[in-house]
Coordinates of C-alpha atoms in Angstrom, one line a residue:
Chain A
M1 CA 124.7 13.8 81.9
D2 CA 123.2 13.9 85.9
N3 CA 125.6 11.0 86.6
L4 CA 126.5 11.9 90.3
I5 CA 123.5 10.9 93.2
K6 CA 123.8 12.6 96.5
L7 CA 123.4 10.2 99.5
S8 CA 122.9 10.9 102.9
S9 CA 126.6 9.6 104.3
I10 CA 129.4 7.8 103.5
T11 CA 128.2 4.2 104.6
Q12 CA 124.8 5.0 102.4
S13 CA 126.9 5.7 99.8
L14 CA 128.8 2.6 100.1
S15 CA 125.8 0.6 100.9
A16 CA 124.2 1.6 97.7
R17 CA 127.6 1.0 95.5
D18 CA 127.0 -2.9 96.9
I19 CA 123.4 -2.8 96.2
L20 CA 124.0 -1.4 92.7
K21 CA 126.9 -3.9 91.9
K22 CA 124.9 -6.7 92.8
H23 CA 122.5 -5.5 89.8
G24 CA 125.4 -5.0 87.8
I25 CA 125.3 -1.6 87.8
K26 CA 129.1 -0.4 88.4
S27 CA 129.4 3.2 90.6
N28 CA 132.2 5.1 92.5
V29 CA 131.8 6.7 95.9
K30 CA 132.6 10.0 95.8
R31 CA 132.2 13.2 97.8
I32 CA 129.6 15.6 96.6
P33 CA 131.2 18.9 94.8
A34 CA 129.9 22.1 96.9
K35 CA 127.4 23.9 95.1
R36 CA 125.9 27.3 95.4
G37 CA 123.0 27.2 98.0
E38 CA 123.2 23.8 98.7
S39 CA 125.3 21.4 101.5
T40 CA 128.2 20.0 100.9
C41 CA 130.5 17.6 102.8
G42 CA 128.4 15.0 102.0
Y43 CA 128.9 11.8 99.7
G44 CA 127.0 10.0 97.1
L45 CA 128.0 7.5 93.7
Y46 CA 129.0 8.0 90.5
I47 CA 127.1 6.2 88.3
Y48 CA 128.7 5.4 85.0
N49 CA 125.3 4.4 83.2
N50 CA 121.3 3.4 83.9
V51 CA 121.2 6.3 86.4
D52 CA 118.0 6.1 86.5
K53 CA 117.4 2.5 87.1
A54 CA 120.2 2.6 89.6
I55 CA 118.2 5.5 91.8
S56 CA 115.0 3.0 91.4
I57 CA 116.9 0.2 92.6
L58 CA 118.4 2.1 95.6
E59 CA 114.9 3.3 96.3
D60 CA 113.9 0.0 96.2
N61 CA 115.9 -0.7 99.1
N62 CA 115.1 2.2 101.2
I63 CA 117.8 4.3 100.3
K64 CA 116.9 8.0 99.8
V65 CA 118.6 9.8 96.6
S66 CA 118.6 13.2 97.8
G67 CA 119.3 14.7 94.2
R68 CA 121.3 14.7 91.3
A69 CA 124.5 16.9 90.2
S70 CA 126.5 16.6 86.9
G71 CA 130.5 16.8 86.8
G72 CA 133.0 15.3 89.5
A73 CA 135.5 12.6 88.0
K74 CA 134.9 9.3 87.8
Chain B
M1 CA 152.0 -16.3 132.2
I2 CA 148.7 -18.4 132.2
Y3 CA 146.1 -15.8 131.6
L4 CA 142.5 -16.9 132.6
D5 CA 141.0 -13.3 133.1
N6 CA 139.1 -13.6 129.2
G7 CA 136.1 -12.7 130.7
A8 CA 137.7 -8.9 131.1
T9 CA 139.4 -8.7 127.5
T10 CA 140.8 -11.7 125.4
F11 CA 144.5 -11.9 125.5
P12 CA 146.8 -13.0 123.6
K13 CA 144.7 -11.4 120.6
P14 CA 145.1 -13.4 117.4
V15 CA 148.2 -12.5 115.1
S16 CA 146.1 -11.2 112.8
V17 CA 144.4 -8.9 114.6
V18 CA 147.6 -7.4 116.0
N19 CA 149.2 -7.1 112.5
A20 CA 145.7 -5.5 110.9
V21 CA 146.1 -2.5 113.8
N22 CA 149.6 -2.1 113.0
Q23 CA 149.0 -1.9 109.2
S24 CA 146.1 0.5 109.8
M25 CA 148.2 2.8 112.2
K26 CA 151.7 2.6 109.3
Y27 CA 149.8 2.9 105.7
F28 CA 145.9 3.9 106.2
G29 CA 145.8 5.7 109.1
A30 CA 143.4 8.6 107.4
N31 CA 140.2 9.9 109.1
P32 CA 137.6 7.8 107.8
G33 CA 134.3 9.0 106.3
R34 CA 135.5 12.5 106.4
G35 CA 137.6 13.4 103.4
G36 CA 136.9 12.2 99.7
H37 CA 141.2 12.1 99.1
K38 CA 142.5 8.4 98.8
L39 CA 143.5 7.2 101.9
A40 CA 140.0 8.6 103.3
M41 CA 138.1 6.6 101.1
K42 CA 140.4 3.4 102.0
A43 CA 140.0 3.9 105.6
S44 CA 135.8 4.6 104.9
E45 CA 136.2 1.0 103.3
M46 CA 138.2 -0.7 105.9
V47 CA 135.4 0.5 108.3
Y48 CA 132.4 -0.4 106.2
D49 CA 133.6 -3.8 105.5
T50 CA 133.9 -4.4 109.0
R51 CA 130.5 -3.1 109.3
K52 CA 129.5 -6.0 106.6
N53 CA 131.1 -8.5 108.7
I54 CA 129.5 -8.0 112.1
A55 CA 126.2 -7.8 110.3
E56 CA 126.8 -10.8 108.6
F57 CA 128.0 -12.4 111.7
F58 CA 124.9 -11.8 113.9
G59 CA 122.5 -11.6 111.1
V60 CA 121.6 -8.5 109.8
D61 CA 120.8 -7.3 106.6
E62 CA 121.9 -3.5 106.8
P63 CA 125.5 -2.9 107.6
E64 CA 123.6 0.3 108.4
K65 CA 122.6 -0.9 111.7
V66 CA 125.9 -1.7 113.1
I67 CA 127.0 1.4 115.2
F68 CA 130.6 1.4 116.2
T69 CA 130.7 2.6 120.1
L70 CA 134.3 2.5 122.2
N71 CA 132.7 -0.5 124.6
C72 CA 129.6 -2.2 125.6
T73 CA 129.1 0.6 128.1
M74 CA 128.5 3.4 125.9
A75 CA 126.3 0.9 123.6
L76 CA 124.4 0.3 126.5
N77 CA 124.1 4.1 127.9
T78 CA 123.5 5.1 124.3
V79 CA 120.0 2.6 124.0
I80 CA 118.9 3.1 127.8
K81 CA 119.1 6.9 127.9
G82 CA 118.0 7.0 124.5
V83 CA 114.6 5.3 124.8
L84 CA 113.8 6.2 128.3
N85 CA 111.6 9.1 129.2
K86 CA 110.4 10.6 132.3
G87 CA 108.0 8.5 133.8
D88 CA 109.1 5.5 132.1
H89 CA 109.5 1.9 133.7
V90 CA 112.3 -0.4 132.6
I91 CA 113.6 -4.1 134.0
I92 CA 117.1 -5.2 134.3
S93 CA 117.6 -8.8 135.5
S94 CA 119.1 -10.0 138.8
Y95 CA 122.4 -10.6 136.9
E96 CA 123.4 -7.2 134.9
H97 CA 126.5 -5.3 135.3
N98 CA 126.6 -2.2 136.7
A99 CA 127.1 -1.3 132.6
V100 CA 123.7 -1.4 133.0
L101 CA 122.6 -1.1 136.8
R102 CA 124.2 2.5 137.2
P103 CA 122.8 3.9 133.9
V104 CA 119.0 2.7 135.8
E105 CA 119.9 3.8 138.9
K106 CA 121.5 7.4 137.4
L107 CA 118.0 7.5 135.5
K108 CA 116.0 7.9 138.4
E109 CA 117.1 11.4 138.8
K110 CA 114.7 11.6 136.1
G111 CA 111.6 10.2 137.4
I112 CA 112.5 7.2 135.5
T113 CA 111.8 3.6 137.5
Y114 CA 113.3 0.4 137.2
S115 CA 112.8 -3.0 138.7
V116 CA 115.1 -6.0 138.9
A117 CA 114.0 -9.4 137.9
E118 CA 115.5 -12.7 139.9
V119 CA 117.0 -15.2 137.2
F120 CA 116.5 -18.8 138.1
E121 CA 119.7 -21.2 136.8
G122 CA 118.7 -23.9 134.9
D123 CA 114.7 -22.7 135.5
N124 CA 114.1 -20.6 132.2
E125 CA 110.3 -21.0 132.7
R126 CA 110.6 -19.4 136.5
T127 CA 112.8 -16.8 135.2
L128 CA 110.5 -16.0 132.3
N129 CA 107.4 -15.9 135.4
S130 CA 110.3 -13.1 137.3
F131 CA 110.2 -11.4 134.4
R132 CA 106.4 -11.3 133.7
S133 CA 105.5 -10.5 137.1
K134 CA 107.7 -7.2 136.7
I135 CA 106.0 -5.9 133.7
Q136 CA 103.7 -2.3 134.3
Q137 CA 101.4 -0.4 132.8
N138 CA 104.4 1.9 131.9
T139 CA 107.3 -0.4 131.1
R140 CA 109.4 0.5 128.4
L141 CA 112.5 -1.2 128.0
V142 CA 113.5 -4.4 129.2
V143 CA 117.4 -4.7 129.2
C144 CA 119.2 -8.0 130.1
T145 CA 122.8 -10.0 129.8
Y146 CA 123.1 -12.3 128.0
A147 CA 124.6 -14.4 130.5
S148 CA 126.1 -13.0 133.7
N149 CA 130.0 -12.1 133.5
V150 CA 130.4 -13.6 137.4
F151 CA 128.9 -16.8 137.1
G152 CA 128.4 -17.7 133.4
I153 CA 124.7 -18.7 133.7
K154 CA 123.1 -17.8 130.4
L155 CA 119.2 -16.0 130.8
P156 CA 116.4 -17.7 128.1
V157 CA 117.3 -14.0 126.5
E158 CA 115.2 -14.9 122.9
R159 CA 112.3 -15.9 125.0
I160 CA 112.7 -13.0 127.9
C161 CA 112.5 -10.4 124.1
A162 CA 109.4 -12.4 122.7
L163 CA 107.3 -12.1 125.8
C164 CA 108.3 -8.3 125.7
H165 CA 107.0 -7.8 122.8
Q166 CA 103.7 -9.1 123.3
Y167 CA 103.9 -6.4 125.7
G168 CA 104.9 -3.9 123.1
I169 CA 107.9 -3.5 125.3
I170 CA 111.4 -2.4 123.7
T171 CA 114.6 -5.1 124.2
C172 CA 117.8 -4.4 124.8
V173 CA 120.6 -7.5 125.7
D174 CA 124.2 -6.7 126.8
A175 CA 126.0 -9.5 125.6
A176 CA 129.3 -8.7 126.7
Q177 CA 129.7 -12.0 127.5
G178 CA 128.1 -13.7 124.9
A179 CA 129.0 -12.3 121.3
G180 CA 131.5 -13.9 119.7
I181 CA 131.2 -16.8 122.8
I182 CA 127.7 -18.1 121.0
P183 CA 126.4 -17.9 118.1
I184 CA 123.8 -15.2 118.0
D185 CA 121.4 -14.6 115.3
L186 CA 119.1 -11.6 114.9
S187 CA 117.2 -12.6 111.4
D188 CA 114.8 -14.2 113.6
S189 CA 115.5 -12.4 116.8
S190 CA 112.8 -10.5 119.2
I191 CA 116.0 -8.6 120.3
D192 CA 115.9 -4.9 119.6
F193 CA 119.2 -3.8 120.7
L194 CA 122.4 -6.1 121.1
C195 CA 125.0 -4.2 122.4
I196 CA 128.6 -5.6 122.3
S197 CA 131.9 -5.7 123.3
G198 CA 134.7 -5.8 120.6
H199 CA 137.6 -6.8 122.7
K200 CA 136.6 -10.1 124.3
G201 CA 134.7 -13.0 122.9
L202 CA 135.2 -11.2 119.3
Y203 CA 139.3 -11.1 120.2
G204 CA 139.1 -7.2 118.8
P205 CA 141.0 -5.0 120.3
M206 CA 140.3 -2.7 123.5
G207 CA 138.1 0.3 122.9
T208 CA 135.7 -1.1 120.6
G209 CA 132.3 -2.1 120.6
A210 CA 128.8 -1.7 119.3
I211 CA 124.9 -1.6 119.0
I212 CA 123.1 -3.8 116.7
V213 CA 119.7 -2.5 116.0
N214 CA 117.3 -4.8 115.3
C215 CA 114.5 -2.6 114.8
D216 CA 112.7 0.3 113.7
K217 CA 112.9 2.4 117.1
I218 CA 115.5 4.7 117.0
P219 CA 116.7 6.2 120.0
D220 CA 117.7 9.9 120.7
S221 CA 121.3 10.5 120.5
L222 CA 123.5 10.6 123.5
I223 CA 125.9 13.1 122.5
E224 CA 125.8 14.9 119.1
G225 CA 128.8 16.2 116.9
G226 CA 130.5 15.8 113.5
T227 CA 129.5 13.3 111.3
G228 CA 130.9 14.0 108.4
S229 CA 127.8 14.2 106.6
N230 CA 125.4 16.8 106.2
S231 CA 127.4 19.3 107.7
A232 CA 125.4 22.7 106.9
D233 CA 122.7 21.5 109.2
Y234 CA 123.1 22.0 113.1
N235 CA 120.6 19.1 113.8
Q236 CA 122.2 16.3 114.6
P237 CA 121.4 13.4 111.5
S238 CA 118.9 11.2 111.6
I239 CA 120.4 8.4 109.4
L240 CA 122.4 5.3 110.9
P241 CA 124.7 5.1 111.8
D242 CA 125.7 8.6 111.7
K243 CA 123.0 9.9 114.5
F244 CA 125.1 7.3 116.9
E245 CA 128.9 8.2 115.7
S246 CA 129.8 11.8 116.3
G247 CA 133.7 12.1 116.0
T248 CA 136.4 10.1 115.4
N249 CA 136.2 6.6 116.0
N250 CA 138.4 4.3 116.9
F251 CA 139.4 3.2 113.2
P252 CA 142.4 1.1 114.2
G253 CA 140.3 -0.9 116.8
I254 CA 137.5 -1.3 114.3
V255 CA 140.2 -2.5 111.8
G256 CA 141.4 -5.1 114.4
L257 CA 137.8 -6.0 114.9
N258 CA 137.2 -7.4 111.3
H259 CA 140.1 -9.5 111.8
G260 CA 138.8 -10.9 115.0
I261 CA 135.3 -12.2 114.2
K262 CA 137.5 -13.4 110.6
F263 CA 139.6 -15.5 113.1
L264 CA 136.5 -16.5 114.8
K265 CA 135.2 -17.6 111.8
S266 CA 137.5 -19.6 110.5
R267 CA 137.8 -21.6 114.0
G268 CA 134.4 -22.1 113.9
I269 CA 132.5 -20.1 116.8
M270 CA 130.8 -23.5 118.3
N271 CA 134.4 -24.9 117.8
V272 CA 135.8 -22.5 120.2
Y273 CA 132.6 -22.5 122.7
K274 CA 132.9 -26.4 123.0
H275 CA 136.2 -26.1 123.4
E276 CA 136.3 -23.7 126.5
I277 CA 133.3 -25.2 128.1
S278 CA 135.0 -28.6 128.1
L279 CA 137.7 -26.5 130.1
I280 CA 135.7 -25.2 132.5
T281 CA 133.8 -28.4 133.0
N282 CA 137.2 -30.1 133.7
L283 CA 138.0 -27.2 136.5
Y284 CA 134.2 -27.8 137.8
D285 CA 134.4 -31.0 138.0
K286 CA 138.4 -31.3 139.9
L287 CA 137.1 -28.0 142.4
S288 CA 134.3 -30.3 143.3
N289 CA 136.1 -32.8 144.8
M290 CA 137.9 -30.3 146.9
D291 CA 136.4 -29.7 150.2
K292 CA 137.8 -26.3 150.4
I293 CA 136.6 -25.0 147.7
I294 CA 132.7 -23.2 147.2
L295 CA 131.2 -23.3 143.6
Y296 CA 128.3 -21.1 142.7
T297 CA 126.7 -22.9 140.4
D298 CA 125.4 -26.4 139.0
R299 CA 127.9 -28.0 136.6
P300 CA 128.6 -26.1 133.4
D301 CA 126.0 -27.1 130.3
I302 CA 126.4 -25.8 127.1
D303 CA 122.8 -25.2 127.1
Y304 CA 122.6 -22.9 130.4
H305 CA 126.1 -21.6 131.0
V306 CA 128.8 -19.5 129.0
P307 CA 132.5 -20.7 129.8
V308 CA 132.8 -18.7 133.3
L309 CA 133.4 -20.0 136.9
S310 CA 133.5 -18.4 139.9
F311 CA 134.8 -20.0 143.0
N312 CA 136.0 -19.3 146.5
I313 CA 138.6 -21.0 148.8
K314 CA 137.1 -21.3 152.5
D315 CA 138.3 -19.0 154.7
I316 CA 140.5 -17.3 152.5
D317 CA 139.4 -13.9 150.6
S318 CA 139.0 -13.8 146.7
E319 CA 141.4 -11.1 146.7
T320 CA 144.3 -12.9 148.5
V321 CA 143.5 -16.2 146.3
S322 CA 143.5 -14.5 143.2
G323 CA 146.9 -12.6 144.2
I324 CA 148.4 -15.8 145.4
L325 CA 147.8 -17.3 142.2
S326 CA 149.3 -14.3 139.9
S327 CA 152.4 -13.7 142.4
K328 CA 153.1 -17.4 143.2
Y329 CA 152.2 -19.2 140.4
N330 CA 152.2 -16.5 137.3
I331 CA 147.9 -17.3 136.5
A332 CA 145.7 -14.7 135.7
T333 CA 142.3 -14.7 137.4
R334 CA 139.9 -12.1 138.2
A335 CA 138.8 -11.5 142.2
G336 CA 136.4 -8.9 143.9
L337 CA 132.9 -8.2 142.4
H338 CA 133.3 -7.9 138.7
C339 CA 131.4 -4.4 138.3
A340 CA 128.2 -6.9 139.1
P341 CA 127.4 -6.2 142.7
L342 CA 123.6 -7.3 141.7
A343 CA 124.8 -11.3 140.7
H344 CA 126.9 -10.9 143.9
K345 CA 124.2 -9.8 146.0
Y346 CA 122.0 -12.5 144.5
K347 CA 124.5 -15.2 145.3
N348 CA 125.3 -14.1 148.8
T349 CA 128.9 -12.8 147.6
L350 CA 128.2 -9.4 148.1
D351 CA 131.2 -9.5 151.2
I352 CA 133.5 -11.9 149.6
G353 CA 133.5 -11.3 145.9
T354 CA 134.6 -14.8 144.1
V355 CA 137.5 -16.0 142.1
R356 CA 136.7 -16.3 138.2
V357 CA 138.6 -17.9 135.8
V358 CA 137.4 -17.8 132.0
P359 CA 139.4 -19.3 129.1
S360 CA 139.7 -18.7 125.6
A361 CA 140.2 -20.2 122.3
F362 CA 143.9 -20.2 123.3
T363 CA 143.8 -22.0 126.8
T364 CA 144.9 -25.3 127.0
K365 CA 144.0 -28.1 129.0
N366 CA 147.4 -27.9 130.4
S367 CA 147.0 -24.3 131.5
I368 CA 143.2 -25.5 133.4
N369 CA 145.9 -28.3 134.7
S370 CA 148.4 -25.8 136.3
L371 CA 145.8 -23.6 137.9
I372 CA 144.0 -26.8 139.0
S373 CA 147.2 -27.6 140.8
A374 CA 147.8 -24.2 142.0
I375 CA 144.6 -24.1 143.9
Y376 CA 145.0 -27.5 145.5
N377 CA 148.1 -26.4 146.9
I378 CA 146.9 -23.0 148.6
K379 CA 146.6 -23.5 152.2

């Protein structure tokens, strides 16, 4: 399961977490693990369930999700 | 000491602010927005909570639109220098602080010109016409103060900004003497950029300020550097607030600012405002009855003034009066030009300055009475 979504900054991640919480979706702000060929030093959200729905909600709120990944502890 | 220099910075700060700063340094002093460890995440949460609080306080939906700066001057410089390009024209008011005047003066070197629109106390129509008359084809930005930091005169900022939008001009308000003093709601406002000081009317620590972005026109960054995000990219991030927050921010200050705003909310901003304006009105009335006193404004009025009062004693320069108040009566006021030569120029006090009195939520009627008595006794 690719439960980890990548976001642009810590502020955006915290904001995204709050938005999802209002929709009843639980998430945690995480550092994004380094991956070969991709930029690290970023933050994102570990989403416990309904990842697709969560992404859709965030996009409706003008928050761009720059990728998904697996891994990263809750 | 009776402290009446709250226009420079409010003092004392609420105990909750002092405690919050202390706690942040004692227990949560990691760098926010950098690491992923628990302490860094906790610090990030605390900064974000302040962002949310400020956004809500000023009626902005997204916390990302609150950009922390070190003070209001830095906020103003960021907007002014980030918006204007060669060939542009900017209008400022006749009550601007050097935080606005000096940046636009400096920009003349880059082919940017400015005009000064005169403000007319108590006559908003005339002030509005004054701004209108300065608009040129290449006017890109209007920057005006919410209220004069010397004379307390409020500008009709909403009407000025609405006028500017009719001409497609970007608007920026210097709310150093407005934020926390008067409720400012950006949810239905023509103010594009609100620049605030954190350590004055908002009761936060020094070294705090912010830009509140209320439009989609994002300026160029003033400085670039590490943001803790997209670090592999050599280019500055374009997202807010990262674009404008390079380098470690003032975490203890930001946490303190959060509690300063909470303090204001708990007291009620209008309650504090009414308290302060009643003190200033009382002072004005008493000084009006002394022949030796020169006053420079109409009687303070809640619609046209913030609680700031300037005066002089005939034949004694302002620095001497302020010095006597400090040394003999242990009363802190501020004399001179208050970093606002334009305001003094328009009031003809450039040569002598004025003595400025600014109360805070903690100022008592007794303190003002002591000041009145001291002024009465100065010969």
